Tab-separated table of C-alpha atoms and ligand atoms in Angstrom:
chain	number	residue	atom	x	y	z
X	257	UNK	CA	-0.001	0.003	-0.006
X	258	UNK	CA	1.253	3.513	-0.628
X	259	UNK	CA	2.126	5.685	2.363
X	260	UNK	CA	-0.764	8.097	1.942
X	261	UNK	CA	-3.305	5.280	1.730
X	262	UNK	CA	-1.732	3.550	4.707
X	263	UNK	CA	-1.858	6.765	6.738
X	264	UNK	CA	-5.531	7.386	5.885
X	265	UNK	CA	-6.311	3.831	6.861
X	266	UNK	CA	-4.609	4.235	10.257
X	267	UNK	CA	-6.002	7.652	11.099
X	268	UNK	CA	-9.530	6.248	10.626
X	269	UNK	CA	-8.842	3.788	13.429
X	270	UNK	CA	-7.713	6.412	15.938
X	271	UNK	CA	-10.329	8.256	18.010
X	272	UNK	CA	-10.157	12.057	17.870
X	273	UNK	CA	-9.055	12.344	21.497
X	274	UNK	CA	-5.952	10.180	20.840
X	275	UNK	CA	-2.866	11.804	19.323
X	276	UNK	CA	-0.926	9.973	16.635
X	277	UNK	CA	2.853	10.242	16.469
X	278	UNK	CA	3.905	9.075	12.991
X	279	UNK	CA	7.213	7.318	13.653
X	280	UNK	CA	9.411	8.156	10.680
X	281	UNK	CA	12.749	6.759	11.919
X	282	UNK	CA	14.947	5.347	9.157
X	283	UNK	CA	12.470	6.610	6.548
X	284	UNK	CA	13.378	9.247	3.935
X	285	UNK	CA	12.299	12.884	3.795
X	286	UNK	CA	9.883	12.146	0.926
X	287	UNK	CA	7.979	9.661	3.085
X	288	UNK	CA	7.504	12.318	5.790
X	289	UNK	CA	6.482	14.882	3.156
X	290	UNK	CA	3.784	12.508	1.894
X	291	UNK	CA	2.182	12.297	5.345
X	292	UNK	CA	2.764	16.020	6.002
X	293	UNK	CA	0.914	16.715	2.745
X	294	UNK	CA	-2.171	15.051	4.201
X	295	UNK	CA	-2.134	17.562	7.054
X	296	UNK	CA	-0.322	15.529	9.697
X	297	UNK	CA	2.157	17.444	11.853
X	298	UNK	CA	3.428	15.131	14.622
X	299	UNK	CA	6.409	12.911	13.816
X	300	UNK	CA	8.623	10.759	16.019
X	301	UNK	CA	12.299	9.855	15.682
X	302	UNK	CA	14.690	7.886	17.876
X	303	UNK	CA	18.176	8.936	16.724
X	304	UNK	CA	19.371	12.493	17.462
X	305	UNK	CA	21.487	12.951	14.345
X	306	UNK	CA	18.719	11.760	12.036
X	307	UNK	CA	16.180	13.949	13.825
X	308	UNK	CA	18.377	17.051	13.497
X	309	UNK	CA	18.993	16.437	9.791
X	310	UNK	CA	15.293	15.967	9.065
X	311	UNK	CA	14.223	18.948	11.134
X	312	UNK	CA	16.638	21.166	9.193
X	313	UNK	CA	15.060	20.488	5.813
X	314	UNK	CA	11.389	19.891	6.649
X	315	UNK	CA	8.687	22.492	7.410
X	316	UNK	CA	9.098	24.237	10.756
X	317	UNK	CA	5.540	23.622	11.898
X	318	UNK	CA	6.266	19.920	12.408
X	319	UNK	CA	6.074	18.849	16.064
X	320	UNK	CA	9.030	16.522	16.581
X	321	UNK	CA	8.858	13.911	19.336
X	322	UNK	CA	12.014	12.197	20.552
X	323	UNK	CA	10.937	8.629	21.368
X	324	UNK	CA	14.264	6.788	21.669
X	325	UNK	CA	16.888	6.519	24.381
X	326	UNK	CA	18.541	9.914	24.680
X	327	UNK	CA	22.125	10.420	25.794
X	328	UNK	CA	22.706	13.433	27.997
X	329	UNK	CA	25.471	14.784	25.758
X	330	UNK	CA	23.087	14.939	22.771
X	331	UNK	CA	20.271	16.947	24.354
X	332	UNK	CA	21.862	20.210	23.181
X	333	UNK	CA	21.312	19.338	19.521
X	334	UNK	CA	17.529	18.953	19.813
X	335	UNK	CA	16.845	21.485	22.584
X	336	UNK	CA	16.183	24.400	20.184
X	337	UNK	CA	13.234	22.758	18.471
X	338	UNK	CA	12.051	19.502	20.062
X	339	UNK	CA	8.356	19.509	20.888
X	340	UNK	CA	8.324	16.579	23.288
X	341	UNK	CA	10.890	14.163	24.720
X	342	UNK	CA	8.993	10.959	25.489
X	343	UNK	CA	11.987	9.022	26.775
X	344	UNK	CA	13.087	10.686	30.019
X	345	UNK	CA	14.605	7.832	32.031
X	346	UNK	CA	16.864	9.525	34.596
X	347	UNK	CA	17.152	12.624	36.767
X	348	UNK	CA	20.480	13.380	35.081
X	349	UNK	CA	18.815	13.483	31.656
X	350	UNK	CA	15.946	15.625	32.922
X	351	UNK	CA	18.390	18.106	34.476
X	352	UNK	CA	20.209	18.434	31.175
X	353	UNK	CA	16.932	18.936	29.279
X	354	UNK	CA	15.971	21.669	31.774
X	355	UNK	CA	19.368	23.344	31.433
X	356	UNK	CA	19.343	23.340	27.623
X	357	UNK	CA	15.713	24.432	27.436
X	358	UNK	CA	16.574	27.353	29.678
X	359	UNK	CA	19.477	28.365	27.432
X	360	UNK	CA	16.995	28.592	24.560
X	361	UNK	CA	14.465	30.397	26.699
X	362	UNK	CA	11.874	27.693	26.201
X	363	UNK	CA	10.017	24.937	28.008
X	364	UNK	CA	10.288	21.373	26.763
X	365	UNK	CA	7.433	18.895	27.120
X	366	UNK	CA	8.585	15.623	28.680
X	367	UNK	CA	7.217	12.168	29.387
X	368	UNK	CA	8.831	9.752	31.792
X	369	UNK	CA	9.526	6.408	30.167
X	370	UNK	CA	8.431	3.575	32.422
X	371	UNK	CA	9.754	0.037	32.261
X	372	UNK	CA	6.693	-2.194	31.763
X	373	UNK	CA	7.944	-4.951	29.449
X	374	UNK	CA	9.344	-8.317	30.387
X	375	UNK	CA	12.443	-7.832	28.258
X	376	UNK	CA	15.529	-6.757	30.202
X	377	UNK	CA	16.825	-4.687	27.320
X	378	UNK	CA	14.091	-2.087	27.313
X	379	UNK	CA	14.908	1.262	28.902
X	380	UNK	CA	12.669	2.895	31.441
X	381	UNK	CA	12.094	3.656	35.092
X	382	UNK	CA	10.518	1.640	37.860
X	383	UNK	CA	7.794	3.318	39.902
X	384	UNK	CA	10.267	3.721	42.794
X	385	UNK	CA	12.836	5.391	40.576
X	386	UNK	CA	10.253	7.775	39.183
X	387	UNK	CA	9.068	8.747	42.658
X	388	UNK	CA	12.658	9.383	43.745
X	389	UNK	CA	13.032	11.818	40.853
X	390	UNK	CA	9.741	13.559	41.570
X	391	UNK	CA	10.612	13.957	45.253
X	392	UNK	CA	14.095	15.318	44.630
X	393	UNK	CA	15.035	18.891	45.404
X	394	UNK	CA	16.537	19.187	41.944
X	395	UNK	CA	13.235	18.314	40.303
X	396	UNK	CA	11.391	20.901	42.377
X	397	UNK	CA	13.759	23.574	41.075
X	398	UNK	CA	13.345	22.833	37.379
X	399	UNK	CA	11.481	25.616	35.612
X	400	UNK	CA	11.991	24.798	31.941
X	401	UNK	CA	10.452	21.374	31.651
X	402	UNK	CA	6.792	20.570	31.409
X	403	UNK	CA	5.991	17.063	32.652
X	404	UNK	CA	3.059	15.856	30.521
X	405	UNK	CA	2.766	12.212	31.560
X	406	UNK	CA	4.188	8.741	31.009
X	407	UNK	CA	5.344	6.571	28.124
X	408	UNK	CA	5.880	2.829	27.915
X	409	UNK	CA	6.701	0.038	25.491
X	410	UNK	CA	5.001	-3.322	25.944
X	411	UNK	CA	6.732	-6.654	25.435
X	412	UNK	CA	7.089	-7.597	21.784
X	413	UNK	CA	4.868	-10.673	21.875
X	414	UNK	CA	1.759	-12.207	20.352
X	415	UNK	CA	0.468	-12.853	23.899
X	416	UNK	CA	-2.375	-10.347	24.000
X	417	UNK	CA	-3.032	-10.883	27.708
X	418	UNK	CA	0.539	-9.960	28.566
X	419	UNK	CA	0.301	-6.758	26.532
X	420	UNK	CA	-3.031	-5.867	28.161
X	421	UNK	CA	-1.554	-6.425	31.631
X	422	UNK	CA	1.466	-4.224	30.850
X	423	UNK	CA	-0.694	-1.377	29.527
X	424	UNK	CA	-2.973	-1.712	32.567
X	425	UNK	CA	0.078	-1.428	34.806
X	426	UNK	CA	1.243	1.717	32.992
X	427	UNK	CA	-2.231	3.225	33.325
X	428	UNK	CA	-2.162	2.441	37.075
X	429	UNK	CA	1.222	4.160	37.380
X	430	UNK	CA	-0.245	7.142	35.542
X	431	UNK	CA	-3.274	7.410	37.850
X	432	UNK	CA	-1.151	7.031	40.976
X	433	UNK	CA	1.501	9.563	39.926
X	434	UNK	CA	-1.115	12.022	38.750
X	435	UNK	CA	-2.976	11.833	42.094
X	436	UNK	CA	0.167	12.011	44.220
X	437	UNK	CA	2.260	14.632	42.384
X	438	UNK	CA	0.261	16.355	39.648
X	439	UNK	CA	-3.307	16.553	40.929
X	440	UNK	CA	-3.370	20.316	40.384
X	441	UNK	CA	-1.417	20.220	37.139
X	442	UNK	CA	-3.555	19.942	34.025
X	443	UNK	CA	-0.507	19.445	31.795
X	444	UNK	CA	0.015	15.977	33.237
X	445	UNK	CA	-2.471	14.196	31.004
X	446	UNK	CA	-0.606	12.086	28.429
X	447	UNK	CA	-0.282	8.330	28.407
X	448	UNK	CA	1.857	7.304	25.437
X	449	UNK	CA	1.506	3.622	24.667
X	450	UNK	CA	0.892	1.471	21.633
X	451	UNK	CA	2.865	0.885	18.427
X	452	UNK	CA	1.917	-0.767	15.097
X	453	UNK	CA	1.407	-4.186	16.604
X	454	UNK	CA	-0.518	-3.184	19.713
X	455	UNK	CA	-2.040	0.296	19.236
X	456	UNK	CA	-5.646	-0.987	19.289
X	457	UNK	CA	-5.049	-2.639	22.664
X	458	UNK	CA	-3.358	0.543	23.899
X	459	UNK	CA	-6.341	2.678	22.898
X	460	UNK	CA	-8.697	0.263	24.678
X	461	UNK	CA	-6.512	0.613	27.772
X	462	UNK	CA	-6.593	4.399	27.773
X	463	UNK	CA	-3.687	5.634	25.643
X	464	UNK	CA	-3.798	9.348	24.796
X	465	UNK	CA	-0.827	9.080	22.398
X	466	UNK	CA	0.010	6.191	20.077
X	467	UNK	CA	3.309	5.909	18.183
X	468	UNK	CA	2.962	4.196	14.832
X	469	UNK	CA	5.730	3.596	12.321
X	470	UNK	CA	5.702	0.518	10.136
X	471	UNK	CA	1.927	0.429	9.577
X	472	UNK	CA	2.216	3.862	7.966
X	473	UNK	CA	5.655	3.900	6.366
X	474	UNK	CA	6.155	0.181	5.741
X	475	UNK	CA	8.603	-2.219	7.365
X	476	UNK	CA	12.029	-0.849	8.263
X	477	UNK	CA	15.023	-2.654	6.848
K	496	LIG	C1	10.064	2.375	16.475
K	496	LIG	C2	9.219	2.788	17.619
K	496	LIG	C3	7.834	2.867	17.515
K	496	LIG	C4	7.064	2.514	16.265
K	496	LIG	O1	7.207	1.140	15.973
K	496	LIG	P1	6.307	0.425	14.866
K	496	LIG	O2	6.247	-0.978	15.323
K	496	LIG	O3	7.056	0.574	13.582
K	496	LIG	O4	4.990	1.070	14.841
K	496	LIG	C5	7.111	3.295	18.617
K	496	LIG	N1	7.723	3.615	19.782
K	496	LIG	C6	9.051	3.563	19.918
K	496	LIG	C7	9.653	3.948	21.241
K	496	LIG	C8	9.853	3.138	18.859
K	496	LIG	O5	11.182	3.095	19.029
């Protein structure tokens, strides 16, 4: 299927209250332009260098989301333009994002990435680790980050029940953290979960953001 048809087919399946991040990693500029041409503005990438190169040449009204593991020493390259960093997985990283955002006189939207999958290799925080960050003095002093919610990646499996249980767990984390730390903060509202293989389950479990790549752009090689 061509990219535009694939995109139209996906967008039909996403309720209006759920945001779609079109994950364009390892796909060429022309592929992004095709989806942009249909009016879509939110794209996700996972490699800093690729993100910076694409941002340079594509229209400036694109909202770029960083969805991959982010090294502290690379934050400076995306700080001028990044719309949301979905993969905050340490206090050190968040401090750097705050510092660089401040240098550019802006506020950067952030999600904390939670570890919900069975696989050891996936990045992300435990609930304890997240609470330690939120209770730290350093966090309280950050003025240039806007914490919008949580992100998670489910186990890559055909076991639907396992995926459901992981998304349920992430939703529980979201509800708990919202009540305990962000009850008065209306910016804390995003739950980013669901990719090509499991976005329907994620929407059923309360995702507010889904991140879809291969179903739109085709398989990555
Ligand atoms: C690659 C990626 C996606 C999209 O994956 P698809 O299976 O191609 O939809 C979503 N989220 C993250 C964090 C990714 O790295």
